[in-house]
Coordinates of C-alpha atoms in Angstrom, one line a residue:
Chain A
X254 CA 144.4 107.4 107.2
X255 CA 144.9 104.5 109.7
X256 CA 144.3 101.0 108.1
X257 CA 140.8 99.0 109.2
X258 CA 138.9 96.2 108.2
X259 CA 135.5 96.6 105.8
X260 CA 132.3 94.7 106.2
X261 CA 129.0 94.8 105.1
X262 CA 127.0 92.2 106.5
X263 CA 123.2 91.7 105.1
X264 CA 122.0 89.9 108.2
X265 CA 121.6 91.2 111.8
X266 CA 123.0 87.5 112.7
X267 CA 126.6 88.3 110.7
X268 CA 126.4 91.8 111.9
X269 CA 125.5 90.9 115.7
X270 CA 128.7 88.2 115.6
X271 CA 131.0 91.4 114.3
X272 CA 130.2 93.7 116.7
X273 CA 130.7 91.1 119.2
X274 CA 134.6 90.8 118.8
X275 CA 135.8 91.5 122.3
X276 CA 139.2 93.0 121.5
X277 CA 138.4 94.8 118.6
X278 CA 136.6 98.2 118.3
X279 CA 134.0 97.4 115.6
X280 CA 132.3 101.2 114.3
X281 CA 128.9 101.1 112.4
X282 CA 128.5 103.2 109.6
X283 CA 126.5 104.5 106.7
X284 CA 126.8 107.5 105.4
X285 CA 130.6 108.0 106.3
X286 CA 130.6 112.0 106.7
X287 CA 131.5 112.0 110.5
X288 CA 133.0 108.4 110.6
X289 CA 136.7 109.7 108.1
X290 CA 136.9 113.1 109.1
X291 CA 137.6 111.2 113.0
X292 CA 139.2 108.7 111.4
X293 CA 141.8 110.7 109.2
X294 CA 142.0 112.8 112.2
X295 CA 143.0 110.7 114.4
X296 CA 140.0 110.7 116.7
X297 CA 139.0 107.1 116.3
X298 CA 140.8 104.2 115.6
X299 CA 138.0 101.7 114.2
X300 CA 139.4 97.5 113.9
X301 CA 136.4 97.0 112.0
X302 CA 134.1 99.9 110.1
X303 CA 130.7 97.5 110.2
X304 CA 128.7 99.6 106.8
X305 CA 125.0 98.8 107.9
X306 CA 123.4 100.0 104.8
X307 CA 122.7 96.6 103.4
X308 CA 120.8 94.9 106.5
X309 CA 117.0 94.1 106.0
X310 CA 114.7 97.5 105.9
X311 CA 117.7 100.2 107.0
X312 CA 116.5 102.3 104.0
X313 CA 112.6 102.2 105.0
X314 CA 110.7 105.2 104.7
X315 CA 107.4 103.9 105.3
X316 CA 104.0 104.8 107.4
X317 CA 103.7 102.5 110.5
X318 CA 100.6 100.5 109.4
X319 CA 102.6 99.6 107.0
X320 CA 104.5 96.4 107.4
X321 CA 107.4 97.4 110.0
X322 CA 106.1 98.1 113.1
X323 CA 102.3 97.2 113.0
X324 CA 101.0 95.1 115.3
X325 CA 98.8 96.0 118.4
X326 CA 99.3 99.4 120.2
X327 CA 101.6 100.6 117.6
X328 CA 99.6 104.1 116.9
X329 CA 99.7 105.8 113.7
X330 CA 103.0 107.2 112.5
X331 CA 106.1 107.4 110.6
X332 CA 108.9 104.5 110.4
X333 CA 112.3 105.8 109.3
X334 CA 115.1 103.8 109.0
X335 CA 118.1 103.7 110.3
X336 CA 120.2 104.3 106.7
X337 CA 117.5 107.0 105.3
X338 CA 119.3 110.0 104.2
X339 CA 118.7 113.4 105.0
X340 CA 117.9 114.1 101.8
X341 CA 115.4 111.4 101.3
X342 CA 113.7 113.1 104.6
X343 CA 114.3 116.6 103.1
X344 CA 112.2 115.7 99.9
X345 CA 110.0 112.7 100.8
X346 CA 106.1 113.9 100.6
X347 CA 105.1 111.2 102.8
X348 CA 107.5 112.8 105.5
X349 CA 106.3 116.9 104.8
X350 CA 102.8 115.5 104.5
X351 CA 102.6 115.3 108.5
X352 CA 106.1 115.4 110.2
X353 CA 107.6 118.6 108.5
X354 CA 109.4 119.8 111.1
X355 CA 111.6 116.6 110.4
X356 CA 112.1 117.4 107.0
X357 CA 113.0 121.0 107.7
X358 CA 115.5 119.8 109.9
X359 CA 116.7 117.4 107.6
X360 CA 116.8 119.9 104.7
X361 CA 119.0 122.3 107.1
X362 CA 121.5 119.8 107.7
X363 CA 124.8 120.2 106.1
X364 CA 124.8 120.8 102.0
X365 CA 123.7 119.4 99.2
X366 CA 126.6 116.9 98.9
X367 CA 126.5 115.6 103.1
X368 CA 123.0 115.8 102.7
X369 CA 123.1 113.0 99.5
X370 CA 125.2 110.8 102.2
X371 CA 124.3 111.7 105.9
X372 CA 121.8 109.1 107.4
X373 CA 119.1 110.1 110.3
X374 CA 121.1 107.2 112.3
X375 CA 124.0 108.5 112.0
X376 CA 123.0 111.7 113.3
X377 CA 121.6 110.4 116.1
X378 CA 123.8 107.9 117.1
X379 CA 127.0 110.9 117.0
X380 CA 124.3 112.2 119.7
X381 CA 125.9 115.7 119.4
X382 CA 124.0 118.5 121.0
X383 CA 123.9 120.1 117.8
X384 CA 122.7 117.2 115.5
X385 CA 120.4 119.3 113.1
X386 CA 117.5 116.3 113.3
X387 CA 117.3 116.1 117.7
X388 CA 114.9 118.6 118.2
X389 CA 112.6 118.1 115.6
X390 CA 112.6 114.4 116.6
X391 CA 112.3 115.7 120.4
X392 CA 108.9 117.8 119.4
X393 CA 107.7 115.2 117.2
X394 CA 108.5 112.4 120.1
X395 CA 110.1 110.1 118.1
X396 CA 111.4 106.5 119.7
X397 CA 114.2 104.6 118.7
X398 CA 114.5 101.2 117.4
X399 CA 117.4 99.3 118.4
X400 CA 118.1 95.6 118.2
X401 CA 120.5 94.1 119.3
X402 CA 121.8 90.2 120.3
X403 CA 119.3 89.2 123.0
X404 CA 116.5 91.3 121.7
X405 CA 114.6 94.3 120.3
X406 CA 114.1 97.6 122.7
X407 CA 113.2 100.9 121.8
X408 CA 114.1 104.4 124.0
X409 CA 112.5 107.3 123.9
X410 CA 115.0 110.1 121.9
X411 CA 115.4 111.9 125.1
X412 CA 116.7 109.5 126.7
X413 CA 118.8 108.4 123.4
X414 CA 121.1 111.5 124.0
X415 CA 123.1 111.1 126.8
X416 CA 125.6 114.0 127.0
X417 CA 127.6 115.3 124.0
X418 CA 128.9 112.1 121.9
X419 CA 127.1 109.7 124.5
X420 CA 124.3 107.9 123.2
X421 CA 122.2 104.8 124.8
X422 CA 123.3 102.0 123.1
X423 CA 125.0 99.2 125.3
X424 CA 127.7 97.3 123.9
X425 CA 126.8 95.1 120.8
X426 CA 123.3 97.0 120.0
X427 CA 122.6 98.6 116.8
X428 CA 120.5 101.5 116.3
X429 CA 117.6 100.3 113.0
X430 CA 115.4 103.2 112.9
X431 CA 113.0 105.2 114.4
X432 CA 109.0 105.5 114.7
X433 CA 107.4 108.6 115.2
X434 CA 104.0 109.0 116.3
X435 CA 101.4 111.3 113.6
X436 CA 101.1 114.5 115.3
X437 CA 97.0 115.3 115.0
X438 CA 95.8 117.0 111.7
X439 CA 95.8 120.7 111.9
X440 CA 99.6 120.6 113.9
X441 CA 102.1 122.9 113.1
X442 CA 105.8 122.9 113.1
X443 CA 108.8 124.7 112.3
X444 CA 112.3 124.4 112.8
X445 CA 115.2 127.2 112.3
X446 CA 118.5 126.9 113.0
X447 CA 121.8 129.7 113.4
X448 CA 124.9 129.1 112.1
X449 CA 127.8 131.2 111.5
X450 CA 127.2 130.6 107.2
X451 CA 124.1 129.1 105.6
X452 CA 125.4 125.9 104.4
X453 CA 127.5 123.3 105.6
X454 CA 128.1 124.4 109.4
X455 CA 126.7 123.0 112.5
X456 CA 124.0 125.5 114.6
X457 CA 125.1 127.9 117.6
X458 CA 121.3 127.3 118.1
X459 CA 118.5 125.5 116.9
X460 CA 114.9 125.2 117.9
X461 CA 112.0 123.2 116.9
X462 CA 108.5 124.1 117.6
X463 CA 105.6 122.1 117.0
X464 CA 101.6 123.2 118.2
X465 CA 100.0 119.8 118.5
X466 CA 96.1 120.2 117.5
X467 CA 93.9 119.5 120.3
X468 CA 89.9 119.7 120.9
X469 CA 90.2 123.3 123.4
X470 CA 93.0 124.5 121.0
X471 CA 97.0 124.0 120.9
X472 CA 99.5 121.8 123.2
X473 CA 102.9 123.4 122.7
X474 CA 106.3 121.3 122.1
X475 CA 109.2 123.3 122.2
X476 CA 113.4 121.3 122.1
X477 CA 116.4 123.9 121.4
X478 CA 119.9 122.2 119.9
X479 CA 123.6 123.3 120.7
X480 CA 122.7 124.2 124.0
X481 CA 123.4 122.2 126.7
X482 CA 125.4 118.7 126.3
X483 CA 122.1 116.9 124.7
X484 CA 119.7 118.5 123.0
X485 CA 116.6 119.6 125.4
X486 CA 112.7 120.2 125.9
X487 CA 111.7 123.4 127.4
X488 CA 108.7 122.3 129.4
X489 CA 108.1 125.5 131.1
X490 CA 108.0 127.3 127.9
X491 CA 105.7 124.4 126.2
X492 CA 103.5 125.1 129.3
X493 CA 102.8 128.6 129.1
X494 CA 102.2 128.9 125.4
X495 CA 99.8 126.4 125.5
X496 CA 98.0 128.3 127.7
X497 CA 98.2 131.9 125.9
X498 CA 99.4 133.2 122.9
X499 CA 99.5 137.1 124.1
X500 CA 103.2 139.1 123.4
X501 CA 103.8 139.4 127.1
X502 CA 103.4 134.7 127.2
X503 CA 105.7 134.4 123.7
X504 CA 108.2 136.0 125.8
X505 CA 107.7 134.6 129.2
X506 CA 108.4 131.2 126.8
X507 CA 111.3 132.7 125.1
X508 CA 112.5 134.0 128.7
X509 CA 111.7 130.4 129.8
X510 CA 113.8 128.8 127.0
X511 CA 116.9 131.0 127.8
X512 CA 116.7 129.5 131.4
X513 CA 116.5 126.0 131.0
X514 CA 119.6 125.9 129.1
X515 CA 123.1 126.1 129.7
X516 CA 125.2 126.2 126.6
X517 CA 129.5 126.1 126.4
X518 CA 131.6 128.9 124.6
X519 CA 133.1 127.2 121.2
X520 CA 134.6 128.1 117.9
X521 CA 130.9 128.7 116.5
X522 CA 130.3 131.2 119.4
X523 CA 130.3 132.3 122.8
X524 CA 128.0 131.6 125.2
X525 CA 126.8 135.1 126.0
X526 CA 125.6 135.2 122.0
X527 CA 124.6 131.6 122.0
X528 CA 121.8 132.7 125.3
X529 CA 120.8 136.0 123.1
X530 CA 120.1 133.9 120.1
X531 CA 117.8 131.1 122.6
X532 CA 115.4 134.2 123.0
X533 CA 115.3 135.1 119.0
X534 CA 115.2 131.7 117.6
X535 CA 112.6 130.5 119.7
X536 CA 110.6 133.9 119.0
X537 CA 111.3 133.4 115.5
X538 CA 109.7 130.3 116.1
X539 CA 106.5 130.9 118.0
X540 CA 105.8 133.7 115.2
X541 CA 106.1 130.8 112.4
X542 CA 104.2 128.6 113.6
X543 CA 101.4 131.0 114.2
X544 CA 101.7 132.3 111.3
X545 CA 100.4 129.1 109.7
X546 CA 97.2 128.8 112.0
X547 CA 93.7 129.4 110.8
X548 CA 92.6 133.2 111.2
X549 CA 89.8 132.3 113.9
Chain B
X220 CA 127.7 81.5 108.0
X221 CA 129.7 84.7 107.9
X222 CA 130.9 86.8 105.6
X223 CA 134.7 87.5 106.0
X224 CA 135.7 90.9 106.3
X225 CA 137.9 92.7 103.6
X226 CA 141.3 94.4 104.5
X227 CA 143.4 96.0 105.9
X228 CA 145.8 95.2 103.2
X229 CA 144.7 95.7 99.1
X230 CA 141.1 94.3 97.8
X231 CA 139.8 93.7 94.3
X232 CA 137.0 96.2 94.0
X233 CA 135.5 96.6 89.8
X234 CA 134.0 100.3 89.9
X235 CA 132.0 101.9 87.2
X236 CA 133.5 105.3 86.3
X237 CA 132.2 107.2 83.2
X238 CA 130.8 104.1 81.9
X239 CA 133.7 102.0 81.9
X240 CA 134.6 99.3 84.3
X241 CA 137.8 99.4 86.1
X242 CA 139.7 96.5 88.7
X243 CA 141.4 98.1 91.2
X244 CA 143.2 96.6 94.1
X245 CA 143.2 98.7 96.7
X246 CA 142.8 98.9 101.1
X247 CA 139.3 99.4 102.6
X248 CA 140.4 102.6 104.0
X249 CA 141.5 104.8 100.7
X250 CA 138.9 106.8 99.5
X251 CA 136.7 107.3 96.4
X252 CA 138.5 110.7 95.4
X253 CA 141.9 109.1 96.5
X254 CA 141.7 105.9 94.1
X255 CA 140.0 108.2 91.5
X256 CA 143.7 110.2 91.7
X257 CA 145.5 107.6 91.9
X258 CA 144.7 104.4 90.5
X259 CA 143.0 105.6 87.4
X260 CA 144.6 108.9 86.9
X261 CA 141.1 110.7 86.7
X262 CA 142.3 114.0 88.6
X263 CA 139.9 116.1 87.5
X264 CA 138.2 115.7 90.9
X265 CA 140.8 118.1 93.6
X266 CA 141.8 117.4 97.4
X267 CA 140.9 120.2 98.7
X268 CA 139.7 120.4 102.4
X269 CA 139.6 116.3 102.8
X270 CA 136.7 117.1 105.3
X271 CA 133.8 117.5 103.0
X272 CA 133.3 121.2 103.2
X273 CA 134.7 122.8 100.0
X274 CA 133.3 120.3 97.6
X275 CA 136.2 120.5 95.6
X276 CA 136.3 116.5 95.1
X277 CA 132.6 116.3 94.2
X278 CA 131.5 113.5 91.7
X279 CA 128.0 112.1 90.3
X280 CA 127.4 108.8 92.5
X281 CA 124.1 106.6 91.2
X282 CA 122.7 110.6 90.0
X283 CA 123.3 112.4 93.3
X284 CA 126.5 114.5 94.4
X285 CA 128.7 113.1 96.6
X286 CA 132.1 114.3 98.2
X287 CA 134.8 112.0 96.9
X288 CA 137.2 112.8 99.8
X289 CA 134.4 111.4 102.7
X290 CA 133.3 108.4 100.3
X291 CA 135.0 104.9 100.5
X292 CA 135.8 103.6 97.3
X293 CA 135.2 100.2 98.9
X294 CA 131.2 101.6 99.5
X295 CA 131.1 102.2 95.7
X296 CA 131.0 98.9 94.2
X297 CA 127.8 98.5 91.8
X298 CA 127.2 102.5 91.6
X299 CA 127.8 104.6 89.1
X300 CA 130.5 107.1 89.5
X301 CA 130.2 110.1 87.0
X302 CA 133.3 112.5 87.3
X303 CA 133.9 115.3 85.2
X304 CA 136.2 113.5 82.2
X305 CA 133.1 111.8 81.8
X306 CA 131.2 115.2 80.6
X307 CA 132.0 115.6 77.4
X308 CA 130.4 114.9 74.3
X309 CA 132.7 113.9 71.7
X310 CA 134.3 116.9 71.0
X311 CA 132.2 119.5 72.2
X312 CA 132.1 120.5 76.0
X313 CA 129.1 119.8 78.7
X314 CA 126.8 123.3 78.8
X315 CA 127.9 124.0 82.1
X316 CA 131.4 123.9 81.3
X317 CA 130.7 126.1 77.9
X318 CA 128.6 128.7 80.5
X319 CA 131.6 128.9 82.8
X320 CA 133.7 130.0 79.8
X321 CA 131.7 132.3 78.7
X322 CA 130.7 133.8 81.6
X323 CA 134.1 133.6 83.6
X324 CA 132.4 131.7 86.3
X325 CA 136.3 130.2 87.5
X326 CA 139.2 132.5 88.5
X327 CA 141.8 129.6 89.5
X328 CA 139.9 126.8 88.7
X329 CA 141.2 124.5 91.5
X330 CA 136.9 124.5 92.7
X331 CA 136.2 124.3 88.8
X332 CA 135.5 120.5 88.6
X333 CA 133.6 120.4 91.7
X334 CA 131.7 123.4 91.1
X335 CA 130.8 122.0 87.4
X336 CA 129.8 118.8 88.8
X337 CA 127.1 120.1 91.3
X338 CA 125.8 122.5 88.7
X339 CA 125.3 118.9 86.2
X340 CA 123.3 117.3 89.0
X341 CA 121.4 120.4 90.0
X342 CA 120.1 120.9 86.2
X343 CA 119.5 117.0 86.1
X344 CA 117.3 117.3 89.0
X345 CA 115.4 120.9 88.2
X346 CA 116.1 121.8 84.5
X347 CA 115.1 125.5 85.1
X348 CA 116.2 126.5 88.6
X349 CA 115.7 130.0 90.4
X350 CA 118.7 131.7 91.4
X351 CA 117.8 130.6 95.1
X352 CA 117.7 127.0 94.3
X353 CA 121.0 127.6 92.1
X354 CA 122.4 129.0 95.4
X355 CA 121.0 126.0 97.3
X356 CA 122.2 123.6 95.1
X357 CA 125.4 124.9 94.9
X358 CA 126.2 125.7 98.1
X359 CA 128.6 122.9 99.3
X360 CA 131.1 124.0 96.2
X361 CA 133.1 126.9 98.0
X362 CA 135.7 129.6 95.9
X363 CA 138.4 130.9 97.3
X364 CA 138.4 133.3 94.4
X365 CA 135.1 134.3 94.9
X366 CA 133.5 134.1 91.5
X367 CA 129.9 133.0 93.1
X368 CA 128.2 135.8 91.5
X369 CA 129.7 134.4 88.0
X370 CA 129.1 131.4 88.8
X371 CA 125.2 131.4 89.3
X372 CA 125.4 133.3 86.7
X373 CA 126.9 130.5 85.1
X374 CA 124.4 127.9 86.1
X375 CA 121.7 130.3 85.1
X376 CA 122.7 130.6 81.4
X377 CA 123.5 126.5 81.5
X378 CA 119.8 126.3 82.4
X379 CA 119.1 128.1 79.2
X380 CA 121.8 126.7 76.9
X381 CA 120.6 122.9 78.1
X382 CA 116.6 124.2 77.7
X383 CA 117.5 125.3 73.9
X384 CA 119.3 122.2 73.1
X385 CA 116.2 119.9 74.0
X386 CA 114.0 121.8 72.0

């Protein structure tokens, strides 16, 4: 593996003047499972690997009235941090307590071992189509936090993903967590994924479903994974299952989902299978979350 | 004020292995599993895929699994690193490994050390697991030999073995 430099800063002031360095290519990192495989492969050649785990509240896991983000018009929600494992997602109460679609997807990710390691920034910030996290965080309209030299902004994680390995992040910024909003009590979400073996392999497909409560009902979110170059929304499909619940709607949604996407052929599986498995997953989907609503 | 960065060439790093400290000197770039190998002779813990997929490398860092092979050792300063020399007791042989004996969970045994490890943390974590969380749990350990089925049962009878000892 190709020599680099090592730094762990514990300021954003010491990390901002790192990733500064004009002729050097400075990579963030935390958990490290994507960062060495590139590296020993040749993929990236990093000056500087900047390990952000130490900077103030990466490893928050906290709710939004709590200290992070309050403030005025900050609503209710979830604050993850930038460092927070997949793991820590997978098994946090606080998390399956209102946002488990999140820690579905987190529990999905990987195995045991990546999961111990992998961080919710990192998975975002690789911004590939496939990360196991997007479309929960897509239903569940999660923002992100990113600070950088001249300031604090945050993006909406659709607009994060910007084609397959293209995130939003301008030069210099750091990505230090997310906030996402409470769904309503009495939501439902589910998340499944396909992959060619159970553990440690990224999707062909993945969907996320989540039935926000509302006074006259349900509002359906619906985002698929591996399927286009950034993960997507289905808004056609979130449209007419809001509106009916019937066999013929579910698949007019599921017909829906398999149009808005457009999905490559790769060593996990053609496209012709990858388009087949849209319509199941997202069936598959629709029938769990229904499954968990109150018998009228 | 800023911190200098470490590296490229050799750093002193002290890392807690099995309880005892070590000083190493070695570049920001070698990993955990590499400097485990090859500093401090503990080889127990195999290069296998060197992409964190056959688990082959796994160790015990700060009471969780970890892959040795995607892990820099320069990230495991102040943990504790548990490998498997640091199983037995005295004399006598972890549970898990006494299981996998008896119940032939190895063929080769090149996954052995991995395999053993993630079946320690697993019953750290949940004492009496199902056969579904045993597969779960083990599922980033991969045999080329294809023991699995011996192997949970392996895990399964640890379970028991470790449950009979603390009472």
């Amino acid at each position: 593996m190709r020599a680099f430099n090592y730094c762990r800063p514990t300021s954003y002031g010491e990390a901002f003047h790192w990733l500064a360095g004009a002729d050097q290519l400075v990579v963030p990192v935390a958990g490290a499972t994507d960062l060495i495989p590139r590296i020993r492969d040749g993929l990236l050649r990093p000056d500087v690997v900047l390990d952000i785990k130490d900077l103030p509240d990466m490893r928050a896991l906290t709710p939004t009235d709590g200290r992070l983000t309050s403030g005025e018009g900050v609503p209710p929600g979830l604050y993850v941090g930038a460092a927070v494992r997949m793991n820590e997602l997978a098994r946090s109460e606080l998390v399956s307590s209102r946002w488990g679609v999140l820690a579905m997807a987190a529990a999905s990710m990987g195995n045991e071992q990546v999961r111990n390691r992998a961080t919710i920034g990192g998975n975002i910030c690789t911004a590939s189509p496939a990360a196991d996290t997007a479309p929960a965080l897509y239903v569940l309209e999660a923002a992100v936090c990113i600070k950088g030299p001249d300031g604090d902004r945050t993006v909406a994680i659709a607009d994060f993903f910007a084609g397959p390995r293209k995130n939003a992040l301008h030069r210099g910024e750091l990505v230090v967590g997310l906030t996402i909003p409470q769904p309503p009590e009495g939501s439902i979400g589910h998340f499944e994924k396909l992959s060619r073996r159970k553990a440690g392999d990224l999707s062909i497909v993945s969907v996320a479903a989540l039935a926000v409560r509302t006074d006259a009902g349900y509002r359906w979110r619906l985002a698929l994974g591996a399927v286009g170059p950034t993960p997507l929304r289905s808004p056609e499909s979130e449209a007419i299952l809001s509106e009916s619940l019937t066999d013929e709607a579910i698949d007019r949604a599921a017909a829906s989902a398999y149009g808005c996407c457009c999905p490559i052929s790769d060593i996990r599986s053609g496209l012709e299978y990858r388009q087949a498995m849209v319509i199941n997953l997202t069936r598959h989907a629709i029938h769990a979350v229904m499954a968990q609503m109150p018998t009228p | 004020m800023t911190m200098p960065f470490r590296g490229p060439a050799a750093v002193p790093l002290v890392l807690h292995v099995n309880g005892e400290d070590f000083h190493v000197f070695v570049e920001p770039r070698r990993t955990l599993l590499s400097v485990l190998r090859e500093e401090l002779g503990l080889t127990g813990a195999k290069l296998g895929c060197g992409h964190g997929q056959c688990g082959a490398c796994t160790v015990i860092l700060d009471g969780e699994t970890a892959y040795a092979c995607l892990t820099l050792a320069i990230d495991c300063e102040d943990r504790e690193i548990r490998t498997i020399e640091g199983l037995m007791r005295g004399d006598s042989l972890h549970p898990v490994q006494e299981a996998l004996i008896a119940h032939d969970g190895y063929q080769c045994g090149f996954c052995t050390p991995g395999q053993v490890m993630s079946a320690v943390s697993l019953l750290e974590h949940n004492p009496r697991p199902t056969d579904d969380e045993i597969r779960e749990g083990m599922a980033g350990n991969v045999c080329r030999c294809g023991a699995y089925p011996n192997i949970i049962a392996s895990v399964a009878a640890a379970a028991e073995l470790m449950a009979a000892e603390g009472d």
